[in-house]
Amino acid sequence: MMEKKHIQHLFWRAGFGLGPMELQLLEGRSKQQIIDTLFSDSAPIYPLYIDLSEFKGLNPGMMKSNPRQLRDFIKRSNELIREFNYAWFQRMSNPKAALRERMTLFWSNHFVCRDNNIKFVQQYNNTLRRHALGHLGDFTKAVSKEPAMLKYLNNKQNIKKSPNENFARELMELFTLGTGHYTERDIRESARAFTGYFHDFDGRFVFRFRQHDTGVKRFLGYRGRFTGDDIVNIILAKRQCARFICEKIYTYFVNEKIVDEQLEEMVEVFYNSYDIEKLMYHVFSSDWFYDERNIGNKIKSPVEFLVGINRTVPVKFNKVNQSFFVQRFMGQALLDPPNVAGWKGGRSWINTNTLLFRLKLPSVLLSGGIIPLKREGQFYDPLFERLSSRVQSKMLDVSPDWKAFDKHFAIVNTEELPEMLLQPPVSARTAAMLKNHKSPGKQSYAVQLMSLPEYQLC
C-alpha cells in the first residue's frame, strides 16, 4: 500500500496536486496500481484549441500589401495568445491527462519557443502535448519543422547560399547535448543539413529542395549528404544526449542536487530506447523518488503556484489579461519565455518582490485582500513597478468558487487541512502558529495555509 504523503508527492511532481476525493480513491492501492493509472489516464491526447475561425480565409498576399491589415492581425493575434494562455492555465487546473499536461509544461521550457501568430502558437503547444510522452527523436524532428520554431530561431532564413546557424547551435547546446560536446564546425555542417526548411501561411511544413544544400557534410564524426532528420539521428546515437535530457528531468521532477547513481539508472533506461514514457515510469517507480530529501524540496514555479491555488479553490479571472499580468508579476508568463534558454527555475523564482506577492496572492484571489506594494527603495523593480499600478489601482476581477471547495473538501476536517495542502514539514514557528490557531472556518483557514512560506514548496 502506498503512503498518503507519497501519493501526494507523486501527483505534485507528475501532475499538479490532487484533491481530497481523488486522494481517497487512491489510498489503499499499491504503488504500481497508482502509477499505472497515472500513465493510462495520460495515454489519450486531448489537443487544446481556442476559436480561430475569424482568421478563416485570411489572405497573406493582401496583408503583405496592406500594412494596416497586417498590424490588425498581429494585434488580434496577441490578444488571442493571452486567451490561449488562460485556456492552458485552466487545462492544467482541470487536466484529463495530468501527466501529459505536466510533461507539456516541462517540454515548453526545454524546446523553448515564442511567436506572435496565434495559429502557430497553438499548433506548437499541441505538438509538445502530442509528443510529450513519445520518442525523443520523433519529438525533436517535429519541433524542427514547426513554423513557430522555424521563425524563432531563424531557420526560415537558412538557405544553401547563406546558412543560418541559430537553430543548429541551439539544437545541440540547449535541446540535446549541452555545451562542450560539439565543435563550431559541427554547428556549421549541421546548419547546412537544415537548409530549405520553410512553412506556409497555414502552418504546414514546406521543404524547399532548391534551397537545400545536398553536399557532403561532416558532423560529429560522421560523413554523408545529411538532412535535418539525419542530424537528429546522429545526435541521438551519442550517450551524452540521453544524459543531458535525464539531467534536466532529474532536476525538474526529483531534486536539483543530482545523485549520480540514480542519474546513471535513468540514462541506462533512456539511451536504449529514447522512450520518454518509459523513462518517466522508471523515475516514478523508483524508491529513491520518494526519499525524504526529495519531498517538499522544490520551489513551485509561478504557474505551479497559481494552478495549485486554482485546484483548491477554482478561480475565474473575469478579465483574461489579469491572469497574464499575475503570471508576469511572479516571473513566468506562459507562452512568453524570457529567451531561448527559458526560465532558470529553482531559487530564481523567489526574490523580495515575488515572495511578498506570492504570500498575499491567495487572499487577493480568494478573500478580496490587498497587496501592500512599495514603489521605491529596496523593493524597486522595473517590471514590478509597471505592474503594481494595475494591482493597486483596482482589485483583481475574479470569482472564486467556494461552493466547489466546500464540495471537494467536505471529507476533510479543518484540522486536517495542513496535511492536505502543505507538502514539506512545517517550521517550528509555523507549527506553533497552527497549534495555537483558533479556527475561523475551513475557508479562511485554507487561505491562511496557502499564504504560508511552506505552501511555496512541493
CSV table of C-alpha atoms in Angstrom, one decimal:
chain,number,residue,atom,x,y,z
A,1,MET,CA,0.0,0.0,0.0
A,2,MET,CA,1.3,3.4,-0.9
A,3,GLU,CA,1.7,6.0,1.9
A,4,LYS,CA,-0.5,9.1,1.6
A,5,LYS,CA,2.4,11.6,1.6
A,6,HIS,CA,4.0,9.6,-1.2
A,7,ILE,CA,0.8,9.7,-3.3
A,8,GLN,CA,0.7,13.5,-2.8
A,9,HIS,CA,4.4,13.8,-3.7
A,10,LEU,CA,3.8,11.8,-6.9
A,11,PHE,CA,0.9,13.9,-8.0
A,12,TRP,CA,2.5,17.2,-7.2
A,13,ARG,CA,5.5,16.2,-9.4
A,14,ALA,CA,3.8,14.2,-12.1
A,15,GLY,CA,0.7,16.4,-12.2
A,16,PHE,CA,-0.5,19.5,-10.3
A,17,GLY,CA,-1.6,18.0,-7.0
A,18,LEU,CA,-4.8,16.2,-6.2
A,19,GLY,CA,-7.9,16.9,-4.2
A,20,PRO,CA,-9.2,15.0,-1.1
A,21,MET,CA,-11.6,12.9,-3.0
A,22,GLU,CA,-9.0,11.9,-5.6
A,23,LEU,CA,-6.6,11.0,-2.8
A,24,GLN,CA,-9.3,9.0,-1.0
A,25,LEU,CA,-9.9,6.9,-4.2
A,26,LEU,CA,-6.1,6.1,-4.5
A,27,GLU,CA,-5.5,5.3,-0.8
A,28,GLY,CA,-5.2,1.6,-0.3
A,29,ARG,CA,-3.8,0.8,-3.7
A,30,SER,CA,-0.3,-0.4,-4.4
A,31,LYS,CA,2.4,1.9,-5.9
A,32,GLN,CA,2.3,0.0,-9.2
A,33,GLN,CA,-1.5,0.3,-9.4
A,34,ILE,CA,-1.4,4.1,-8.8
A,35,ILE,CA,1.4,4.7,-11.3
A,36,ASP,CA,-0.3,2.5,-13.9
A,37,THR,CA,-3.4,4.6,-13.5
A,38,LEU,CA,-1.5,7.8,-13.8
A,39,PHE,CA,0.0,6.7,-17.1
A,40,SER,CA,-3.1,5.1,-18.5
A,41,ASP,CA,-5.1,8.3,-17.8
A,42,SER,CA,-2.4,10.2,-19.8
A,43,ALA,CA,-2.3,7.9,-22.8
A,44,PRO,CA,-5.0,9.8,-24.7
A,45,ILE,CA,-4.1,13.1,-26.3
A,46,TYR,CA,-6.5,16.0,-25.8
A,47,PRO,CA,-5.4,18.9,-28.1
A,48,LEU,CA,-6.1,22.4,-26.7
A,49,TYR,CA,-7.9,24.7,-29.1
A,50,ILE,CA,-9.5,28.2,-28.9
A,51,ASP,CA,-11.7,29.6,-31.6
A,52,LEU,CA,-9.7,30.9,-34.5
A,53,SER,CA,-12.5,30.9,-37.1
A,54,GLU,CA,-12.2,34.7,-37.5
A,55,PHE,CA,-9.0,34.1,-39.4
A,56,LYS,CA,-10.5,31.6,-41.9
A,57,GLY,CA,-9.9,32.7,-45.5
A,58,LEU,CA,-7.4,35.3,-44.5
A,59,ASN,CA,-5.2,36.2,-47.5
A,60,PRO,CA,-1.5,36.5,-46.7
A,61,GLY,CA,-0.9,38.3,-50.0
A,62,MET,CA,-3.4,41.1,-49.1
A,63,MET,CA,-1.7,41.5,-45.7
A,64,LYS,CA,1.7,42.0,-47.3
A,65,SER,CA,0.3,44.8,-49.5
A,66,ASN,CA,-1.8,46.3,-46.7
A,67,PRO,CA,0.3,47.2,-43.6
A,68,ARG,CA,-2.8,48.2,-41.6
A,69,GLN,CA,-4.4,44.8,-42.1
A,70,LEU,CA,-1.1,43.2,-41.0
A,71,ARG,CA,-1.0,45.3,-37.9
A,72,ASP,CA,-4.6,44.5,-37.1
A,73,PHE,CA,-3.8,40.8,-37.5
A,74,ILE,CA,-0.8,41.0,-35.2
A,75,LYS,CA,-2.8,42.9,-32.6
A,76,ARG,CA,-5.7,40.5,-32.6
A,77,SER,CA,-3.3,37.5,-32.6
A,78,ASN,CA,-1.6,38.8,-29.4
A,79,GLU,CA,-5.0,39.2,-27.8
A,80,LEU,CA,-5.8,35.6,-28.7
A,81,ILE,CA,-2.4,34.4,-27.4
A,82,ARG,CA,-3.4,35.6,-24.0
A,83,GLU,CA,-6.7,33.8,-24.3
A,84,PHE,CA,-4.8,30.7,-25.2
A,85,ASN,CA,-2.5,31.3,-22.2
A,86,TYR,CA,-5.6,31.3,-19.9
A,87,ALA,CA,-7.1,28.2,-21.6
A,88,TRP,CA,-3.8,26.4,-21.0
A,89,PHE,CA,-3.8,27.6,-17.3
A,90,GLN,CA,-7.3,26.2,-16.9
A,91,ARG,CA,-6.4,23.0,-18.7
A,92,MET,CA,-3.7,22.4,-16.1
A,93,SER,CA,-6.1,23.2,-13.3
A,94,ASN,CA,-8.5,20.5,-14.6
A,95,PRO,CA,-6.5,18.0,-16.5
A,96,LYS,CA,-8.0,14.9,-18.1
A,97,ALA,CA,-4.4,13.7,-18.6
A,98,ALA,CA,-2.4,15.1,-15.6
A,99,LEU,CA,1.0,13.6,-16.5
A,100,ARG,CA,0.7,14.6,-20.2
A,101,GLU,CA,-0.1,18.2,-19.2
A,102,ARG,CA,2.7,18.3,-16.7
A,103,MET,CA,5.1,17.0,-19.4
A,104,THR,CA,3.8,19.6,-21.8
A,105,LEU,CA,4.7,22.3,-19.4
A,106,PHE,CA,8.1,20.7,-18.8
A,107,TRP,CA,8.9,20.5,-22.5
A,108,SER,CA,7.7,24.1,-23.1
A,109,ASN,CA,10.7,25.1,-21.1
A,110,HIS,CA,13.1,22.8,-22.9
A,111,PHE,CA,12.1,23.2,-26.5
A,112,VAL,CA,11.7,26.9,-25.8
A,113,CYS,CA,9.9,29.0,-28.4
A,114,ARG,CA,7.9,32.2,-28.7
A,115,ASP,CA,5.8,33.6,-31.5
A,116,ASN,CA,3.2,36.3,-32.2
A,117,ASN,CA,1.0,34.3,-34.5
A,118,ILE,CA,-1.7,32.5,-32.5
A,119,LYS,CA,-2.2,29.8,-35.1
A,120,PHE,CA,1.5,28.8,-34.9
A,121,VAL,CA,1.5,29.2,-31.1
A,122,GLN,CA,-1.5,26.9,-30.7
A,123,GLN,CA,0.0,24.4,-33.2
A,124,TYR,CA,3.3,24.3,-31.4
A,125,ASN,CA,1.7,23.8,-28.0
A,126,ASN,CA,-0.2,20.9,-29.3
A,127,THR,CA,2.9,19.4,-30.8
A,128,LEU,CA,4.5,19.5,-27.4
A,129,ARG,CA,1.4,17.8,-26.0
A,130,ARG,CA,1.3,15.1,-28.7
A,131,HIS,CA,5.0,14.1,-28.3
A,132,ALA,CA,5.3,14.8,-24.5
A,133,LEU,CA,5.5,11.0,-23.7
A,134,GLY,CA,6.7,9.7,-27.0
A,135,HIS,CA,10.1,9.1,-28.7
A,136,LEU,CA,12.6,11.9,-28.3
A,137,GLY,CA,13.8,11.6,-31.9
A,138,ASP,CA,10.4,11.9,-33.4
A,139,PHE,CA,9.7,14.8,-30.9
A,140,THR,CA,12.9,16.7,-31.9
A,141,LYS,CA,12.3,16.3,-35.6
A,142,ALA,CA,8.7,17.5,-35.2
A,143,VAL,CA,9.9,20.6,-33.3
A,144,SER,CA,12.5,21.4,-36.0
A,145,LYS,CA,9.7,21.6,-38.6
A,146,GLU,CA,7.2,23.7,-36.5
A,147,PRO,CA,6.6,27.2,-38.0
A,148,ALA,CA,6.9,28.9,-34.6
A,149,MET,CA,10.4,27.3,-34.2
A,150,LEU,CA,11.4,28.0,-37.8
A,151,LYS,CA,10.7,31.7,-37.2
A,152,TYR,CA,12.0,31.9,-33.6
A,153,LEU,CA,15.5,30.5,-34.4
A,154,ASN,CA,15.7,31.9,-37.9
A,155,ASN,CA,15.7,28.6,-39.8
A,156,LYS,CA,13.4,30.1,-42.4
A,157,GLN,CA,16.4,32.2,-43.4
A,158,ASN,CA,18.7,29.2,-43.5
A,159,ILE,CA,19.4,28.6,-47.2
A,160,LYS,CA,22.1,27.0,-49.3
A,161,LYS,CA,23.8,30.2,-50.3
A,162,SER,CA,23.7,31.7,-46.8
A,163,PRO,CA,23.3,29.2,-44.0
A,164,ASN,CA,21.9,30.5,-40.7
A,165,GLU,CA,23.4,28.7,-37.7
A,166,ASN,CA,20.9,29.8,-34.9
A,167,PHE,CA,18.8,26.7,-34.8
A,168,ALA,CA,21.7,24.2,-35.3
A,169,ARG,CA,23.5,25.8,-32.4
A,170,GLU,CA,20.6,25.8,-30.0
A,171,LEU,CA,19.6,22.2,-31.1
A,172,MET,CA,22.9,21.0,-29.6
A,173,GLU,CA,23.5,23.5,-26.9
A,174,LEU,CA,20.0,23.7,-25.3
A,175,PHE,CA,17.9,20.8,-26.8
A,176,THR,CA,20.1,17.7,-27.0
A,177,LEU,CA,23.8,17.7,-25.9
A,178,GLY,CA,24.8,20.7,-23.8
A,179,THR,CA,27.8,22.9,-24.2
A,180,GLY,CA,31.2,21.3,-24.7
A,181,HIS,CA,30.0,18.3,-26.7
A,182,TYR,CA,30.3,19.6,-30.2
A,183,THR,CA,32.5,22.0,-32.2
A,184,GLU,CA,31.9,25.1,-34.2
A,185,ARG,CA,32.4,23.0,-37.3
A,186,ASP,CA,29.6,20.7,-36.2
A,187,ILE,CA,27.3,23.7,-36.0
A,188,ARG,CA,28.2,24.9,-39.5
A,189,GLU,CA,27.8,21.5,-41.0
A,190,SER,CA,24.5,20.7,-39.3
A,191,ALA,CA,23.2,24.1,-40.3
A,192,ARG,CA,23.8,23.1,-43.9
A,193,ALA,CA,21.7,20.0,-43.3
A,194,PHE,CA,18.7,22.1,-42.1
A,195,THR,CA,18.7,24.4,-45.2
A,196,GLY,CA,15.5,24.6,-47.1
A,197,TYR,CA,13.2,24.3,-44.1
A,198,PHE,CA,10.1,26.5,-44.5
A,199,HIS,CA,6.4,26.7,-43.8
A,200,ASP,CA,3.3,28.1,-45.5
A,201,PHE,CA,0.8,30.6,-44.1
A,202,ASP,CA,-1.4,27.9,-42.6
A,203,GLY,CA,1.5,26.4,-40.6
A,204,ARG,CA,2.3,23.4,-42.8
A,205,PHE,CA,6.0,22.4,-43.1
A,206,VAL,CA,7.5,23.0,-46.6
A,207,PHE,CA,10.8,21.6,-47.7
A,208,ARG,CA,12.3,23.8,-50.4
A,209,PHE,CA,14.6,21.5,-52.1
A,210,ARG,CA,16.3,24.1,-54.3
A,211,GLN,CA,17.3,25.9,-51.1
A,212,HIS,CA,18.7,22.8,-49.5
A,213,ASP,CA,22.4,22.0,-49.5
A,214,THR,CA,22.7,18.5,-50.9
A,215,GLY,CA,26.5,18.4,-50.5
A,216,VAL,CA,28.5,16.1,-48.2
A,217,LYS,CA,28.6,17.2,-44.5
A,218,ARG,CA,30.9,16.1,-41.7
A,219,PHE,CA,29.2,16.0,-38.4
A,220,LEU,CA,30.2,14.5,-35.0
A,221,GLY,CA,32.5,12.1,-36.7
A,222,TYR,CA,30.0,11.0,-39.4
A,223,ARG,CA,30.2,11.9,-43.1
A,224,GLY,CA,27.3,12.0,-45.6
A,225,ARG,CA,24.7,14.0,-47.5
A,226,PHE,CA,22.7,14.6,-44.4
A,227,THR,CA,19.3,16.2,-43.9
A,228,GLY,CA,18.0,17.7,-40.7
A,229,ASP,CA,16.5,14.4,-39.7
A,230,ASP,CA,19.8,12.7,-40.2
A,231,ILE,CA,21.4,15.2,-37.9
A,232,VAL,CA,18.9,14.4,-35.1
A,233,ASN,CA,19.6,10.6,-35.6
A,234,ILE,CA,23.3,11.1,-35.2
A,235,ILE,CA,22.9,13.2,-32.1
A,236,LEU,CA,20.7,10.6,-30.5
A,237,ALA,CA,23.4,8.0,-31.1
A,238,LYS,CA,25.5,9.9,-28.6
A,239,ARG,CA,25.0,8.7,-25.0
A,240,GLN,CA,25.5,12.3,-23.9
A,241,CYS,CA,22.1,13.2,-25.4
A,242,ALA,CA,20.4,10.7,-23.1
A,243,ARG,CA,22.4,12.1,-20.2
A,244,PHE,CA,21.6,15.7,-21.0
A,245,ILE,CA,17.9,15.0,-21.1
A,246,CYS,CA,18.0,12.9,-18.0
A,247,GLU,CA,19.8,15.6,-16.0
A,248,LYS,CA,17.1,18.1,-16.9
A,249,ILE,CA,14.3,15.7,-16.0
A,250,TYR,CA,16.0,14.7,-12.7
A,251,THR,CA,16.5,18.4,-11.6
A,252,TYR,CA,12.9,19.2,-12.6
A,253,PHE,CA,11.0,16.2,-11.2
A,254,VAL,CA,13.3,14.9,-8.5
A,255,ASN,CA,15.8,17.2,-7.0
A,256,GLU,CA,18.2,20.0,-8.1
A,257,LYS,CA,21.0,18.1,-6.4
A,258,ILE,CA,21.7,15.1,-8.6
A,259,VAL,CA,22.6,11.7,-7.1
A,260,ASP,CA,25.0,10.2,-9.8
A,261,GLU,CA,23.9,6.6,-9.3
A,262,GLN,CA,20.3,7.5,-9.8
A,263,LEU,CA,21.1,9.5,-12.8
A,264,GLU,CA,23.0,6.6,-14.3
A,265,GLU,CA,19.9,4.4,-13.9
A,266,MET,CA,17.9,6.8,-15.9
A,267,VAL,CA,20.5,7.2,-18.6
A,268,GLU,CA,20.7,3.4,-19.0
A,269,VAL,CA,16.9,3.2,-19.4
A,270,PHE,CA,16.6,6.1,-21.7
A,271,TYR,CA,19.6,5.6,-24.0
A,272,ASN,CA,18.3,2.1,-25.0
A,273,SER,CA,15.0,3.4,-26.4
A,274,TYR,CA,14.7,7.2,-26.1
A,275,ASP,CA,11.1,6.4,-24.9
A,276,ILE,CA,10.1,9.3,-22.7
A,277,GLU,CA,7.2,7.4,-21.2
A,278,LYS,CA,9.4,4.5,-20.2
A,279,LEU,CA,11.9,6.9,-18.6
A,280,MET,CA,9.2,8.7,-16.6
A,281,TYR,CA,7.7,5.4,-15.5
A,282,HIS,CA,11.1,4.3,-14.2
A,283,VAL,CA,11.6,7.6,-12.3
A,284,PHE,CA,8.2,7.5,-10.6
A,285,SER,CA,8.5,3.7,-9.8
A,286,SER,CA,11.9,4.1,-8.2
A,287,ASP,CA,12.1,4.0,-4.4
A,288,TRP,CA,14.6,6.9,-4.4
A,289,PHE,CA,12.0,9.2,-5.9
A,290,TYR,CA,10.1,9.0,-2.6
A,291,ASP,CA,13.1,9.7,-0.4
A,292,GLU,CA,12.5,12.3,2.3
A,293,ARG,CA,15.2,14.5,0.7
A,294,ASN,CA,13.0,14.8,-2.4
A,295,ILE,CA,9.7,15.6,-0.8
A,296,GLY,CA,8.7,19.2,-0.5
A,297,ASN,CA,12.1,20.5,-1.6
A,298,LYS,CA,11.0,22.1,-4.9
A,299,ILE,CA,10.1,25.8,-5.1
A,300,LYS,CA,6.9,26.0,-7.1
A,301,SER,CA,7.1,27.9,-10.3
A,302,PRO,CA,4.6,30.7,-10.6
A,303,VAL,CA,2.4,28.6,-12.8
A,304,GLU,CA,2.5,25.6,-10.4
A,305,PHE,CA,1.7,28.0,-7.6
A,306,LEU,CA,-1.3,29.5,-9.4
A,307,VAL,CA,-2.6,26.2,-10.6
A,308,GLY,CA,-2.3,24.8,-7.1
A,309,ILE,CA,-4.5,27.6,-5.7
A,310,ASN,CA,-6.9,27.1,-8.6
A,311,ARG,CA,-7.2,23.4,-8.0
A,312,THR,CA,-8.0,24.0,-4.3
A,313,VAL,CA,-10.5,26.9,-4.9
A,314,PRO,CA,-11.4,27.3,-8.6
A,315,VAL,CA,-10.9,30.9,-9.6
A,316,LYS,CA,-12.3,32.5,-12.7
A,317,PHE,CA,-10.4,35.6,-14.0
A,318,ASN,CA,-13.2,37.7,-15.4
A,319,LYS,CA,-10.6,39.7,-17.3
A,320,VAL,CA,-8.2,37.3,-19.1
A,321,ASN,CA,-5.4,39.9,-19.2
A,322,GLN,CA,-5.3,39.9,-15.4
A,323,SER,CA,-4.3,36.3,-15.3
A,324,PHE,CA,-1.4,37.1,-17.7
A,325,PHE,CA,-0.3,40.1,-15.6
A,326,VAL,CA,-0.3,38.0,-12.4
A,327,GLN,CA,1.9,35.4,-14.1
A,328,ARG,CA,4.3,38.1,-15.3
A,329,PHE,CA,4.3,39.7,-11.8
A,330,MET,CA,5.7,36.4,-10.4
A,331,GLY,CA,8.1,35.9,-13.3
A,332,GLN,CA,6.6,33.2,-15.5
A,333,ALA,CA,4.0,34.1,-18.2
A,334,LEU,CA,3.0,31.1,-20.2
A,335,LEU,CA,3.9,31.3,-23.9
A,336,ASP,CA,6.3,34.3,-23.2
A,337,PRO,CA,9.7,32.9,-22.2
A,338,PRO,CA,12.5,35.4,-21.5
A,339,ASN,CA,14.8,33.8,-24.1
A,340,VAL,CA,15.7,30.6,-25.8
A,341,ALA,CA,17.2,29.2,-22.6
A,342,GLY,CA,13.8,29.6,-20.9
A,343,TRP,CA,13.3,30.1,-17.2
A,344,LYS,CA,16.1,29.1,-14.8
A,345,GLY,CA,13.7,27.8,-12.1
A,346,GLY,CA,14.6,26.9,-8.6
A,347,ARG,CA,15.6,29.8,-6.4
A,348,SER,CA,15.4,32.2,-9.3
A,349,TRP,CA,11.6,32.2,-8.8
A,350,ILE,CA,11.9,33.9,-5.4
A,351,ASN,CA,13.0,37.5,-4.6
A,352,THR,CA,11.8,40.1,-2.2
A,353,ASN,CA,9.1,41.3,-4.6
A,354,THR,CA,7.8,37.9,-5.8
A,355,LEU,CA,7.8,36.4,-2.4
A,356,LEU,CA,5.7,39.3,-0.9
A,357,PHE,CA,3.3,39.0,-3.9
A,358,ARG,CA,3.0,35.2,-3.5
A,359,LEU,CA,2.3,35.4,0.2
A,360,LYS,CA,-0.5,37.9,-0.4
A,361,LEU,CA,-2.0,36.5,-3.6
A,362,PRO,CA,-4.2,33.8,-2.0
A,363,SER,CA,-6.1,36.4,0.0
A,364,VAL,CA,-6.3,38.7,-3.0
A,365,LEU,CA,-7.8,36.0,-5.2
A,366,LEU,CA,-10.0,34.3,-2.7
A,367,SER,CA,-10.8,36.9,0.0
A,368,GLY,CA,-10.6,40.3,-1.6
A,369,GLY,CA,-7.3,41.1,0.0
A,370,ILE,CA,-4.9,43.9,-0.9
A,371,ILE,CA,-1.2,43.6,-1.6
A,372,PRO,CA,0.7,46.5,0.0
A,373,LEU,CA,3.4,47.1,-2.6
A,374,LYS,CA,6.3,49.5,-2.1
A,375,ARG,CA,7.1,51.6,-5.1
A,376,GLU,CA,10.6,52.6,-4.3
A,377,GLY,CA,13.7,51.6,-2.3
A,378,GLN,CA,14.7,48.1,-1.6
A,379,PHE,CA,11.6,46.6,-3.3
A,380,TYR,CA,12.0,48.5,-6.5
A,381,ASP,CA,12.0,46.5,-9.7
A,382,PRO,CA,11.1,47.9,-13.2
A,383,LEU,CA,8.6,45.2,-14.1
A,384,PHE,CA,7.2,45.2,-10.6
A,385,GLU,CA,6.8,49.0,-10.8
A,386,ARG,CA,4.9,48.8,-14.0
A,387,LEU,CA,2.5,46.1,-12.9
A,388,SER,CA,2.0,47.2,-9.4
A,389,SER,CA,-0.2,50.1,-10.5
A,390,ARG,CA,-2.5,47.6,-12.2
A,391,VAL,CA,-3.0,45.7,-9.0
A,392,GLN,CA,-3.2,48.7,-6.7
A,393,SER,CA,-5.5,50.8,-8.8
A,394,LYS,CA,-8.3,48.3,-8.7
A,395,MET,CA,-8.9,44.8,-7.3
A,396,LEU,CA,-8.4,41.8,-9.5
A,397,ASP,CA,-11.7,41.0,-11.1
A,398,VAL,CA,-12.0,37.3,-10.1
A,399,SER,CA,-14.8,34.9,-9.0
A,400,PRO,CA,-13.7,32.3,-6.5
A,401,ASP,CA,-15.9,29.2,-6.5
A,402,TRP,CA,-16.1,28.4,-2.7
A,403,LYS,CA,-19.0,26.0,-3.3
A,404,ALA,CA,-16.7,23.8,-5.3
A,405,PHE,CA,-14.2,23.9,-2.4
A,406,ASP,CA,-16.8,23.0,0.1
A,407,LYS,CA,-17.9,20.1,-2.0
A,408,HIS,CA,-14.4,18.7,-2.7
A,409,PHE,CA,-13.2,19.2,0.8
A,410,ALA,CA,-16.3,18.0,2.6
A,411,ILE,CA,-14.5,14.9,3.7
A,412,VAL,CA,-11.6,16.9,5.3
A,413,ASN,CA,-11.8,18.3,8.8
A,414,THR,CA,-10.4,21.8,9.3
A,415,GLU,CA,-7.6,20.3,11.4
A,416,GLU,CA,-6.6,18.1,8.5
A,417,LEU,CA,-6.2,20.9,6.0
A,418,PRO,CA,-2.4,21.4,6.7
A,419,GLU,CA,-1.7,17.8,5.8
A,420,MET,CA,-3.8,18.1,2.6
A,421,LEU,CA,-2.4,21.5,1.4
A,422,LEU,CA,1.3,21.6,2.6
A,423,GLN,CA,3.9,19.2,1.2
A,424,PRO,CA,7.1,20.0,3.3
A,425,PRO,CA,7.4,19.6,7.0
A,426,VAL,CA,6.3,22.9,8.6
A,427,SER,CA,8.9,25.0,10.5
A,428,ALA,CA,8.7,25.2,14.3
A,429,ARG,CA,7.3,28.7,14.1
A,430,THR,CA,4.6,27.6,11.7
A,431,ALA,CA,3.8,24.6,13.8
A,432,ALA,CA,3.3,26.7,16.9
A,433,MET,CA,1.1,29.1,15.0
A,434,LEU,CA,-1.0,26.2,13.7
A,435,LYS,CA,-1.2,24.6,17.1
A,436,ASN,CA,-2.5,27.9,18.7
A,437,HIS,CA,-4.7,28.6,15.8
A,438,LYS,CA,-8.4,29.3,16.6
A,439,SER,CA,-10.2,28.1,13.5
A,440,PRO,CA,-12.1,30.9,11.7
A,441,GLY,CA,-13.7,28.3,9.5
A,442,LYS,CA,-12.4,25.9,6.8
A,443,GLN,CA,-12.4,28.5,4.0
A,444,SER,CA,-10.4,31.1,5.9
A,445,TYR,CA,-8.0,28.5,7.2
A,446,ALA,CA,-7.4,27.3,3.7
A,447,VAL,CA,-6.5,30.8,2.6
A,448,GLN,CA,-4.1,31.2,5.6
A,449,LEU,CA,-2.4,27.9,4.8
A,450,MET,CA,-1.9,28.9,1.1
A,451,SER,CA,-0.3,32.1,2.3
A,452,LEU,CA,2.4,30.3,4.3
A,453,PRO,CA,6.1,30.1,3.1
A,454,GLU,CA,5.7,26.3,3.2
A,455,TYR,CA,3.0,26.4,0.5
A,456,GLN,CA,5.7,27.8,-1.9
A,457,LEU,CA,7.2,24.3,-1.9
A,458,CYS,CA,6.1,20.9,-3.3
